[in-house]
Every structure is written in structure tokens, then in C-alpha cells.
XYZ file of C-alpha atoms in Angstrom:
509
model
C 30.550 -50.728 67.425
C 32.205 -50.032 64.054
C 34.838 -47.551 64.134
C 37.249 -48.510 61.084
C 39.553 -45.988 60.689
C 39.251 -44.440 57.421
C 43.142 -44.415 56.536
C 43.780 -47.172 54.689
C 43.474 -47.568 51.182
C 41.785 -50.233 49.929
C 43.517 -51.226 46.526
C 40.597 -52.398 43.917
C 40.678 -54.504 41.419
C 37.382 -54.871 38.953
C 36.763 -58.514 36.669
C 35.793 -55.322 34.131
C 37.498 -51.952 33.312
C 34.319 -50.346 31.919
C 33.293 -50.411 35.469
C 36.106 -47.628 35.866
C 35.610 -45.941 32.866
C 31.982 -45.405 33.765
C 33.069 -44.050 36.843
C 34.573 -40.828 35.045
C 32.539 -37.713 35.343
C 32.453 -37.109 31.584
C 30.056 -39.812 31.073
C 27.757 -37.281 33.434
C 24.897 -39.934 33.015
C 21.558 -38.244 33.828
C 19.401 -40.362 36.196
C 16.677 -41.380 33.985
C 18.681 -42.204 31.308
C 20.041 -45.506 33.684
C 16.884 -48.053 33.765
C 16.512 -48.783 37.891
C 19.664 -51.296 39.299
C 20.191 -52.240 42.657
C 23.943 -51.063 42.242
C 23.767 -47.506 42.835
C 26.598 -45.157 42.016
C 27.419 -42.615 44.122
C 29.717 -39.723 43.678
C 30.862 -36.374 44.720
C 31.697 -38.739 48.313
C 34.433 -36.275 50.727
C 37.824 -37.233 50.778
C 38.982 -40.253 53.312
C 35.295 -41.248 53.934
C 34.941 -44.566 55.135
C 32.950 -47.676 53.926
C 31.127 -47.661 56.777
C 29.535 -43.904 56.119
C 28.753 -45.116 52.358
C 26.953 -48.717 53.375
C 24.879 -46.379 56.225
C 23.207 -44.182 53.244
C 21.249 -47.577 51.904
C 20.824 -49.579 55.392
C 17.241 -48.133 56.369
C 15.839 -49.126 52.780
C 17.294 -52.780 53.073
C 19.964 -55.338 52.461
C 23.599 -54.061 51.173
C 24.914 -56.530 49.424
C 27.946 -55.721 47.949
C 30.581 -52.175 48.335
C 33.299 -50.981 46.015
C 34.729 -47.656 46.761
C 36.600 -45.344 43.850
C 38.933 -43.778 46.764
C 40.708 -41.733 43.712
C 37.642 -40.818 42.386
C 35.298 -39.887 45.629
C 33.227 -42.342 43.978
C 31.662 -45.993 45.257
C 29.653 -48.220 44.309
C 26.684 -49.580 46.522
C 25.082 -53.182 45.427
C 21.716 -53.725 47.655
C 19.871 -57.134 48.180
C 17.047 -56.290 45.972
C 16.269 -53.629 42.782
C 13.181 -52.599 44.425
C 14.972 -51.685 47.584
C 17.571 -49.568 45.223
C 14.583 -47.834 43.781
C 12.986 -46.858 46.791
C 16.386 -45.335 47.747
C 17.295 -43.643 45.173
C 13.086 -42.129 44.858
C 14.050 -40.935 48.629
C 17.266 -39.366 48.050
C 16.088 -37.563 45.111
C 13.656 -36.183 47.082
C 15.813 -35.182 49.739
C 19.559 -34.234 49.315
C 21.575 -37.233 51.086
C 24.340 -36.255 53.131
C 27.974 -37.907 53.866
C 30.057 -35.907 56.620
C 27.734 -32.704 55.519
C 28.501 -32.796 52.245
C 25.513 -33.400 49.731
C 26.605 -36.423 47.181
C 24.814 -37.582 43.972
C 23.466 -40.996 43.630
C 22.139 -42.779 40.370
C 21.565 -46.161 39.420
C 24.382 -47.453 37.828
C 24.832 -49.318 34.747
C 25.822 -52.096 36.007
C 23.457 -54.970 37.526
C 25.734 -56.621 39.897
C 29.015 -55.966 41.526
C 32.121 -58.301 40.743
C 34.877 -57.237 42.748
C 38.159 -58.938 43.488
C 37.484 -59.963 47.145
C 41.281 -60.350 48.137
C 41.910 -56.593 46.959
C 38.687 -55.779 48.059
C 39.173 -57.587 51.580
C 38.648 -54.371 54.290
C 35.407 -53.482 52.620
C 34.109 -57.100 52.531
C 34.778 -57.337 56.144
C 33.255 -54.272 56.988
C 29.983 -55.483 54.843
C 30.031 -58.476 56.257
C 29.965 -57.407 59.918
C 27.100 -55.050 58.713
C 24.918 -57.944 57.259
C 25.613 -59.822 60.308
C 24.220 -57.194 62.004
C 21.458 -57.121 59.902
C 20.728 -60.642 59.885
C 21.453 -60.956 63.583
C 24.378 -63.802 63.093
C 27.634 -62.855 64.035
C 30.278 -62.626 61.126
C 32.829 -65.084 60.429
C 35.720 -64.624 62.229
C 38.173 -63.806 60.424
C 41.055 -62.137 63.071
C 42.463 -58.856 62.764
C 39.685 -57.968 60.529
C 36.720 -57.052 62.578
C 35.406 -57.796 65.969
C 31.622 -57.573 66.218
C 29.958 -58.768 69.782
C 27.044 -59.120 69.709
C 24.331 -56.708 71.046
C 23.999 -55.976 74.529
C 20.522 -55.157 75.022
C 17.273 -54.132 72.982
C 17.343 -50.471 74.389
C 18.834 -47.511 73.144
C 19.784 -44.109 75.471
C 19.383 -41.598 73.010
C 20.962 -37.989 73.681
C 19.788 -34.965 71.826
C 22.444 -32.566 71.471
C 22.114 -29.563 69.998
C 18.261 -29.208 70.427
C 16.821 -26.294 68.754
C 13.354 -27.618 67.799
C 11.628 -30.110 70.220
C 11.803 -33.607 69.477
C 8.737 -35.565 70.643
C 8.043 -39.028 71.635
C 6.195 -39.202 68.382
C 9.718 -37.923 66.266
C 11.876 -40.252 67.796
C 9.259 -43.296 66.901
C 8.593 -42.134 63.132
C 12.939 -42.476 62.985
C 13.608 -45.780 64.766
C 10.876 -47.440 63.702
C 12.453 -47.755 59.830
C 14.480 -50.266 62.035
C 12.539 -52.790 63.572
C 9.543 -52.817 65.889
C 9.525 -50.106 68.640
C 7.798 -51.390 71.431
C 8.147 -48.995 74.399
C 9.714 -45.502 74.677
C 10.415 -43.275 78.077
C 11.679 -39.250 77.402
C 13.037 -36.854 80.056
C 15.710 -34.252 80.807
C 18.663 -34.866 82.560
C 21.409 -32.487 83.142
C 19.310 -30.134 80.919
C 19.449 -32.150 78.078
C 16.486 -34.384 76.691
C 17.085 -37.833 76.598
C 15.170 -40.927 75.357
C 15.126 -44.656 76.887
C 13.646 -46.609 73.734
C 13.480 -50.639 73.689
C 13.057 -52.397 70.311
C 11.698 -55.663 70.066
C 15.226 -57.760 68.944
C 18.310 -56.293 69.683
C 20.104 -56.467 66.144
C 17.419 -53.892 65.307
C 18.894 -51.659 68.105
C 22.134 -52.323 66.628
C 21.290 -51.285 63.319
C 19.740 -48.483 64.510
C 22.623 -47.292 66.296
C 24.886 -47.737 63.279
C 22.486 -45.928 61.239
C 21.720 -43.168 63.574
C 24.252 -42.178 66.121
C 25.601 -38.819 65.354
C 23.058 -38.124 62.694
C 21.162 -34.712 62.543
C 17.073 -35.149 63.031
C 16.975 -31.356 61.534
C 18.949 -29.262 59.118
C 22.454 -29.276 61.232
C 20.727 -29.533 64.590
C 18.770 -31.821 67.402
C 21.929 -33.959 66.452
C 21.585 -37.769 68.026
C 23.480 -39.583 70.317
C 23.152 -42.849 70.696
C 24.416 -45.851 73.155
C 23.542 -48.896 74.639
C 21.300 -48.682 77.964
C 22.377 -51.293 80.730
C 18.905 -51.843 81.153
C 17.609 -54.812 78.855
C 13.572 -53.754 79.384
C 11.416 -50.764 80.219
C 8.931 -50.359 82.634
C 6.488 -48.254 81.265
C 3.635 -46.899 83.619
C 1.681 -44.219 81.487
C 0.873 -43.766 77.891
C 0.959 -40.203 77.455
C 3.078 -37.471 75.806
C 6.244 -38.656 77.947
C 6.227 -42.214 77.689
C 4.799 -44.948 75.725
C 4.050 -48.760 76.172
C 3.001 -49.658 72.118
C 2.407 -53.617 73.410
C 0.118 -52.152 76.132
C -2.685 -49.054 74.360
C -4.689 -49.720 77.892
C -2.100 -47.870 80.257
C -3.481 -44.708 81.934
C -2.401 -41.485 80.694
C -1.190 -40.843 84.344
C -1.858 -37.329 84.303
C -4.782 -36.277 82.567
C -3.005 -35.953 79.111
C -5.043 -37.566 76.473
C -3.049 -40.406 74.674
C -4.103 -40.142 71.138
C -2.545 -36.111 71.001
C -0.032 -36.244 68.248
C 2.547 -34.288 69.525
C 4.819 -35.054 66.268
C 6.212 -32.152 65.116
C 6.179 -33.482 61.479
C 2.848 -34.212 61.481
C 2.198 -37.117 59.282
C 1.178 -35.167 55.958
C -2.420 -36.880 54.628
C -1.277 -39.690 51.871
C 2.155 -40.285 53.083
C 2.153 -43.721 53.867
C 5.753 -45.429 54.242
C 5.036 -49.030 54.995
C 8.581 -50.185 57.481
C 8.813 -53.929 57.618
C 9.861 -54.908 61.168
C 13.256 -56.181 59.547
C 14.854 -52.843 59.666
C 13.907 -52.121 55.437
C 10.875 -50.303 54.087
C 8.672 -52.957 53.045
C 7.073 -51.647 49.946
C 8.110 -48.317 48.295
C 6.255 -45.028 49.744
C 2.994 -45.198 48.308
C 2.110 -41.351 47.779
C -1.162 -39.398 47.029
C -1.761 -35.950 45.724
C 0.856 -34.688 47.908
C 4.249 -33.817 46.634
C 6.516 -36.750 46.956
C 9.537 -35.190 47.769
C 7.742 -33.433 50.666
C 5.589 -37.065 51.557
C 8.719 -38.983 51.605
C 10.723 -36.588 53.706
C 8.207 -36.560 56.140
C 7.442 -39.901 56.383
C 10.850 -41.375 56.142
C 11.468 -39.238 59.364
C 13.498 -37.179 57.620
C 16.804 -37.947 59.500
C 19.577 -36.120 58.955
C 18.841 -34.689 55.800
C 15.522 -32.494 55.660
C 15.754 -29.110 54.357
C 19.710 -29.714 53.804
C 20.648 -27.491 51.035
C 16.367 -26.486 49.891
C 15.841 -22.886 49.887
C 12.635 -21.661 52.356
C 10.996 -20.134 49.042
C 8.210 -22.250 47.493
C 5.688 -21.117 44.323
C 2.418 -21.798 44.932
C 0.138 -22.041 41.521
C -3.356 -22.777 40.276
C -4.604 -19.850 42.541
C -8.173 -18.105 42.412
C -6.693 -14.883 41.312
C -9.980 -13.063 41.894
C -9.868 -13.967 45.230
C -6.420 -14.592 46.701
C -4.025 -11.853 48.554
C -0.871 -11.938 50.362
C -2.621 -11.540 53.871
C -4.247 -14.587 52.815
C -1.449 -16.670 51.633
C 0.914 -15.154 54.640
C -2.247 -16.574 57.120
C -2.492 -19.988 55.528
C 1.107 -20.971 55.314
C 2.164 -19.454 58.451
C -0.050 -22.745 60.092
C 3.396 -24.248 59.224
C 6.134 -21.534 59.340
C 7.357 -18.138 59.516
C 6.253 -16.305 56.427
C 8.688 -13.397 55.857
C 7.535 -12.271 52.279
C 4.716 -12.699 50.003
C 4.723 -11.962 46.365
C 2.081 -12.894 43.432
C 3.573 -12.149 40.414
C 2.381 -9.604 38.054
C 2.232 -11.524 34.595
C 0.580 -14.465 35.908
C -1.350 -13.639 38.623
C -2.608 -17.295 39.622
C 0.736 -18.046 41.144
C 2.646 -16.779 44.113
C 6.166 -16.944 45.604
C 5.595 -17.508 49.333
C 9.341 -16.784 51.274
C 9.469 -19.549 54.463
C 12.114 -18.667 57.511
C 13.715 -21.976 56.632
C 14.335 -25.187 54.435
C 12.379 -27.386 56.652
C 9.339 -25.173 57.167
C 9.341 -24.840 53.511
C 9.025 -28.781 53.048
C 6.354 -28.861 55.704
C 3.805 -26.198 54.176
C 4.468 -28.014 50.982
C 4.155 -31.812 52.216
C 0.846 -30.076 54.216
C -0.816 -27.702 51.285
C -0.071 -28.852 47.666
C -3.225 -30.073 46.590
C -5.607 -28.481 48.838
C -8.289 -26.702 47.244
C -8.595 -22.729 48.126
C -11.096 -20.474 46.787
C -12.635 -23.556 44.289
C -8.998 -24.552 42.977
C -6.765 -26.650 43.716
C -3.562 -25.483 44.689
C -0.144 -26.471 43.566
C 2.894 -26.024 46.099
C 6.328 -26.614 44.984
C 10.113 -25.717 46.251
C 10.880 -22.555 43.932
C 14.249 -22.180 42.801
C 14.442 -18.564 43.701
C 16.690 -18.143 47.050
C 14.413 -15.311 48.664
C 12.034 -12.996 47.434
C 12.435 -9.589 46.379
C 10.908 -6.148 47.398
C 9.779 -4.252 44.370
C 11.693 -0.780 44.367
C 9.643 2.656 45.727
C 6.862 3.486 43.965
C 6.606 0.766 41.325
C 3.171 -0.769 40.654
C 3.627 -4.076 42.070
C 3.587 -2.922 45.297
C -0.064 -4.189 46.561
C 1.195 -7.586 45.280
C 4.136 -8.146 47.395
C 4.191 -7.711 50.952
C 7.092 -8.167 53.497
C 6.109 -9.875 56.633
C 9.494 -10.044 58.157
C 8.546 -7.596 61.130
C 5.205 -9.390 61.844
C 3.506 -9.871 65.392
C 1.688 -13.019 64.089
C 4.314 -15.582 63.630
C 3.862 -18.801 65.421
C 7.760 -20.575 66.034
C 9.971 -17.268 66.491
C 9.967 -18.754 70.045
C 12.168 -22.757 69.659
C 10.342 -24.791 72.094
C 6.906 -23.063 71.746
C 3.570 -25.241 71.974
C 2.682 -24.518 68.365
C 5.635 -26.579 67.545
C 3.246 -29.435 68.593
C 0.161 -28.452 67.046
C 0.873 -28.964 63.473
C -1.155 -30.738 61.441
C -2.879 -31.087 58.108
C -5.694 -28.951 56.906
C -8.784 -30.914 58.327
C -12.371 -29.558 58.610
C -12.101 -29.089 62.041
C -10.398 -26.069 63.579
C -9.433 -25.327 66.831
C -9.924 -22.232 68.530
C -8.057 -20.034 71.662
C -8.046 -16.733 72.799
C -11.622 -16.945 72.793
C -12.519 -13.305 75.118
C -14.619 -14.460 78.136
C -18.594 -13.438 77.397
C -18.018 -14.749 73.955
C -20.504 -17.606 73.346
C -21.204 -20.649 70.837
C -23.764 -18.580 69.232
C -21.560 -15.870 68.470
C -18.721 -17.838 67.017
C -20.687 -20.529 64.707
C -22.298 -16.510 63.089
C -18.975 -15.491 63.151
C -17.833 -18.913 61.105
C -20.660 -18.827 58.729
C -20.389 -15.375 57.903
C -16.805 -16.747 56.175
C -18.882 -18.299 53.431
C -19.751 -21.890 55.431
C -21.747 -24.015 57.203
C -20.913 -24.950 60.790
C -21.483 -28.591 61.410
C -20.441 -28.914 65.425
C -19.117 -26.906 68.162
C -17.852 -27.327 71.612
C -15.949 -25.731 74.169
C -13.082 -26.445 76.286
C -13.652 -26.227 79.707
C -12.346 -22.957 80.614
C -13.852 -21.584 77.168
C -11.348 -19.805 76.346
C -10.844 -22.393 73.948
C -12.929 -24.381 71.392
C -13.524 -27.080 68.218
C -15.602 -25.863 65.620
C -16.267 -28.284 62.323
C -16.727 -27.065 59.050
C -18.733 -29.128 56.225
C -15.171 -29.646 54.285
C -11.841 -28.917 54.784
C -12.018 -26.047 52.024
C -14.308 -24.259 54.163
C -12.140 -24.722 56.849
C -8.794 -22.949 54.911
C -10.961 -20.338 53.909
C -12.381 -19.602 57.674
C -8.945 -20.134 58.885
C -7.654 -17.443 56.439
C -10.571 -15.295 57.611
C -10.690 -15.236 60.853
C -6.853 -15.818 61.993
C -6.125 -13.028 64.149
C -9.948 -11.557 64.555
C -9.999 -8.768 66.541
C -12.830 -9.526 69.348
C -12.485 -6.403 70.820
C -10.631 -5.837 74.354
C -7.332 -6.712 72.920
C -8.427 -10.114 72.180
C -6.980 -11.733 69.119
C -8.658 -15.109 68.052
C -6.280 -17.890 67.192
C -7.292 -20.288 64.365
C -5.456 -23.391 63.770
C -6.229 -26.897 62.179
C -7.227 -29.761 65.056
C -6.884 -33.455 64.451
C -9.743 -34.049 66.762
C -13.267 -34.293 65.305
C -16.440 -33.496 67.095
């Protein structure tokens, strides 16, 4: 809809030379040193990048307002409607590493509280900020000929193609994302030409076209599951299920069609416990994300859908603190945070023996098992979980004492997404006091699991089977007891080559 070529230079000319000045890197302001603005400053931007690519970075958190691009410098300058969306911005992007073209960028609040720019010099990026507001506010821009040429929206719905698919991407995913844009009312998924594709109808189309602008071409993961987005020629959905395939959100009383429940959440992300981003239905988060005890950075990844940007450029090592020391051991820790990755290595360090460098396959798992456990309390303490800065974590040499206190998993059998696509891709969610149980070995009964449960230092409060038992619930008086059963009993032998698997439900009994 907006292709402007990024060739052109745009000559600028400021009502203020400090503006300039302050653009240098010498100044190297520090972010909290610039009380919160809603112009933002944003450098480090790759060559020929155009306005458009800059004005995208702030369009889920609100109005933009106002552009002036350094093209010397690799600089701009990004003016939004209000401070407080600016602040919720630059809170997101600090937690997560924003991205132009694949290149990270810095952005800070600048010192200035308003742009003045020269509008005739400054003419191209006007026009392209203008055709973006109109967008936004669902007018059509002024026309001004030869400048820009905006029709308006064709329809509501959105095809969505997901190239490049190396996790799964749920119904659940794609909602989380386009709902920062406007209300999503019904959603349809299938594959077509062996690719998975996504029918998804907003309730106004200017939100579908600010979704598009925002979204087409973006990365849902670290450089994969990459989206493609047109319009549909269809202007409505007929949706005739609620389930795990489709979804009618005006309509909660639609069968589930075939015998999937409809309240599974089959989001890969999860939603961690506390993240709360309130969207407005006008495309901008309403109110900043209002976080509890979990890590922000990890809470407002996760709940700002984290497009395009998760895990870019975060190492998959995190340090977890606060431990029991008397009680915790690497087969414990490797257990508990492989509920939400691939542990390869395990290492509690040998001065300070309440803490723990836990090595993740990946960025993104590292942000989930933080956004999931920091917090929680294990053994009778609560447990901080934060990205370490160490890159991986090493093997002590031969023979050296350490050795019990750092273990390499790399090799091991009990790792639950070395396969992409796998169902426990699906099953992740927070710790909860109810845990769910397969590989249950036929003859095994209710009494001898809830003995087997309370033996790990709890009380069972309610059991029940599946119906082919060879899977269960079982709920634990609080969701310590729960981590510590889980880090139990993982991977109990029941005899007969029978491994029990342990994970965290978000059912209750």
C-alpha cells in the first residue's frame, strides 16, 4: 500500500541547530539521563532506510505525529501523539531489541519535546506521515498529486502467509499480534500448498490496514515464521466452529465441531501470569503494560506478541538466584526449565552456591522460562530468573572439583521441542498447581499416583483420569508443591519401560 522508494534524499532543514548537534554520537546521552518525551531519537538506523520502516517501529503503541530523518547520520527523529504512548514504547523496546531491516537500533527519548521541522524541505516525509495517520484515523489524506496515492481499504480481512515456519503458529499467536491493532473478531487457519495460512477479519478495515503496514514481512520469531500479508477478496468470514482451527470471538456459543474443547490455549507463548497489556481497539496500547512479579522485559515480550523481535540478539543463558542451596541440583533445575526449553547445560556456581547459570537452546526459550519462572518459589524461596550476560556455559576441565555442580545436558533423551512442530509446543504454560500427567503404564491406578505425589513432600487435593488413562490431572495444594512434584517425578520410571511425563495444565479439577 506504501512502497516509497527509499532513494531520495530528503533535504532537512530544523527552526533549531541544537537539534543537530544533539544528534552527534558524542553527546552518547544515556537513557535515563533524558526525562520521558514523546520525540524519541533513534539511531544506529541502516543506510537508505525509508520513513516508512522508522514510523512502523512506534505505530502499534499509538499516534505518530511528526518524522525527521538524519539520512547523514542514520539517525531520525520520531514525534508520537502522546508522552505516555512514547513511554510505553520506549519501556517495550528496552525490553526487547527493536529491529529495522535486521539490524538492532537504539532508541531514547530525546531532548526535545516537540518536533519543528521545515515542512517544504521536509515535504516526502510529511506525505508519507500523513498517508499513515490517515490510515490510522481512517480518512483518506489530502491529495496532494504526485505525492502519495492511498485508496482506501478494500476489505476488513487479512490472508496471512507464514513463510518460513519453523515453530507452529496457532490461532491463539496470530490473535495476541493483530489484536494490538484493532478488534479481531473472527479468524479461520489451514494449509494450502503446504504452507499455513490464516483468513482473519477485523472489525473496521483501517485496522486491517494498519495491520498490514505494521506487519507484512515481519518475523513472529527470531528470523523465522516470517508474515505475509494481503488483502482477502472476501469482505466477511463464515465461521462454523470455535475450536483450535477457527474462531468466531462475536459468537463463544459455536460448537467445537469436532470434539476439541474451545477454551485449550494452544498459544505457544503462553500468556505468562501478570502480563497484562491492555490494546485499545484503536490500533494503540491503551494503558502501559501493567506488570507483576514477573520480569518485565520477559512480560512485555510476551504479551506484546513479540513480533518480529523476540530473542533477536539475547543469548539462551539465563542466571537463576535466590536458590535453596541445600536443596537444589542441576537434575532439578535441567527438569524445571526444560517445561519451557531445551536445557543443554547446567552450572551452580561454586562461590555462591544459591545461584545457577541455566544454558537454553535459544534466545526465545530463554525469554519464555524467564517470563514463566522468575518469581516462583522453589524449595521455600523465591526464585530470581534473569538473561545472564554470559554467551554459553562452560564445562569445568577433567578432574576439577566443580564437576558435581555442572552438568552438560546437550546429549539428553528428555528434551521436549528437538522435534519443530511437536505437541509440547502447545502445552506451555505457567507453573499452576495442577499438573498433567501421560505415559501413565496401564494397571497403574489413582491410588497409586496421589502416594506417589505425596511422597514428593505434598498434599494431593484432586485427581482424575482421562479416558483412556493413560493420561491424568492431579492438583496440588499450591503451585510450589506442584514445581517441586514436577521436578520429582518428571521422567519416573514405572517400570516396563514406562516413563511418566509431568507437565503444568491450565485446567483445574
Amino acid at each position: 500500500i506504501l512502497s516509497i522508494g527509499s532513494d531520495v534524499a530528503v533535504g532537512v532543514k530544523v527552526s533549531y541547530l541544537s537539534l543537530v548537534a544533539n544528534g552527534s554520537d558524542s553527546k552518547k546521552q544515556r537513557l535515563e539521563e533524558s526525562p520521558p518525551s514523546r520525540v524519541l531519537h533513534i539511531r544506529k538506523l541502516p543506510n537508505e532506510v525509508s520513513e516508512t520502516e522508522v514510523i512502523a517501529l512506534g505505530l502499534p503503541f499509538g499516534k505518530v505525529t511528526n518524522i525527521l530523518m538524519l539520512k547523514g547520520k542514520n539517525q531520525a527523529f520520531l514525534e508520537l501523539g502522546t508522552e505516555e504512548a512514547a513511554i510505553t514504547m520506549v519501556n517495550y523496546y528496552t525490553a526487547v531489541t527493536p529491529q529495522v531491516r535486521n539490524s538492532p537500533v537504539f532508541i531514547q527519548y530525546s531532548n526535545h519535546k516537540e518536533l519543528k521541522t521545515d515542512s517544504a524541505l521536509n515535504q516526502r516525509a510529511q506525505a508519507v506521515l500523513q498517508a499513515v495517520s490517515a490510515v490510522q484515523d481512517g480518512s483518506s489524506p489530502s491529495s496532494d498529486p504526485g505525492v502519495l496515492d492511498l485508496a482506501p481499504p478494500p476489505s476488513p480481512v487479512l490472508r496471512i502467509i507464514i513463510d518460513n515456519m519453523f515453530y507452529p503458529v496457532t490461532l491463539d499467536v496470530l490473535q495476541q499480534i493483530f489484536s494490538k491493532f484493532g478488534t479481531v473478531m473472527k479468524i479461520i487457519t489451514f494449509t494450502k500448498n503446504n504452507q499455513f495460512q490464516a483468513l482473519l477479519q477485523f472489525s473496521d478495515p483501517v485496522n486491517a490496514q494498519q495491520a498490514k503496514l505494521s506487519l507484512d514481512g515481519q518475523n513472529i520469531y527470531n528470523s523465522c515464521c516470517t508474515l505475509r500479508i494481503d488483502f482477502s477478496k472476501l469482505v466477511n468470514l463464515n465461521v462454523k466452529y470455535n475450536n483450535d482451527k477457527s474462531r468466531d470471538y462475536t459468537r463463544p456459543d459455536l460448537p467445537t465441531g469436532d470434539g476439541e474443547s474451545t477454551n485449550k490455549d494452544h498459544s505457544l507463548l503462553g500468556t505468562p501470569s501478570g502480563a497484562l497489556a491492555s490494546y485499545s481497539s484503536g490500533g494503540g496500547y491503551s494503558s502501559s503494560l501493567s506488570l507483576s512479579p514477573l520480569s518485565a522485559a520477559a512480560a512485555a515480550a510476551a504479551a506484546a506478541g513479540r513480533v518480529a523481535l523476540s530473542g533477536s540478539g539475547v543469548s539462551g543463558v539465563l542466571l537463576a538466584s535466590n536458590l535453596n542451596e541445600e536443596m537444589v541440583t542441576p537434575q532439578s533445575l535441567f527438569t524445571l526449565f526444560g517445561v519451557y526449553g531445551d536445557v543443554q547445560r547446567v552450572k551452580i556456581l561454586y562461590n555462591k552456591k544459591d545461584s545457577a547459570l541455566i544454558q537454553l537452546s535459544d534466545g526465545n526459550q530463554a525469554q519464555l522460562a524467564m517470563s514463566h519462572l522468575n518469581g516462583q518459589k522453589v524449595f521455600g524461596k523465591v526464585m530470581r530468573v534473569t538473561l545472564s550476560k554470559h554467551q554459553t556455559v562452560a564445562l569445568p576441565r577433567e578432574g576439577l572439583d566443580d564437576q558435581l555442580l555442572t552438568k552438560d545436558f546437550s546429549g539428553s533423551p528428555l528434551h521436549r521441542f528437538k522435534k519443530p512442530g511437536s505437541k509440547n509446543f502447545q502445552n506451555i504454560f505457567p507453573p499452576s498447581a495442577t499438573l498433567h500427567l501421560s505415559n501413565i503404564r496401564d494397571g497403574v491406578g489413582e491410588e497409586d499416583l496421589r502416594l506417589l505425589f505425596a511422597n514428593s513432600g505434598g498434599t494431593v487435593k484432586a485427581f482424575k483420569f482421562f479416558q483412556d488413562r493413560k493420561m491424568a490431572l492431579i492438583q496440588m495444594t499450591s503451585v510450589e508443591e506442584a514445581i517441586q512434584a514436577l521436578m520429582d517425578l518428571h521422567n519416573y520410571d514405572m517400570g516396563g519401560n514406562h516413563h511418566l511425563k509431568v507437565s503444568f495444565s491450565k485446567s483445574t479439577i
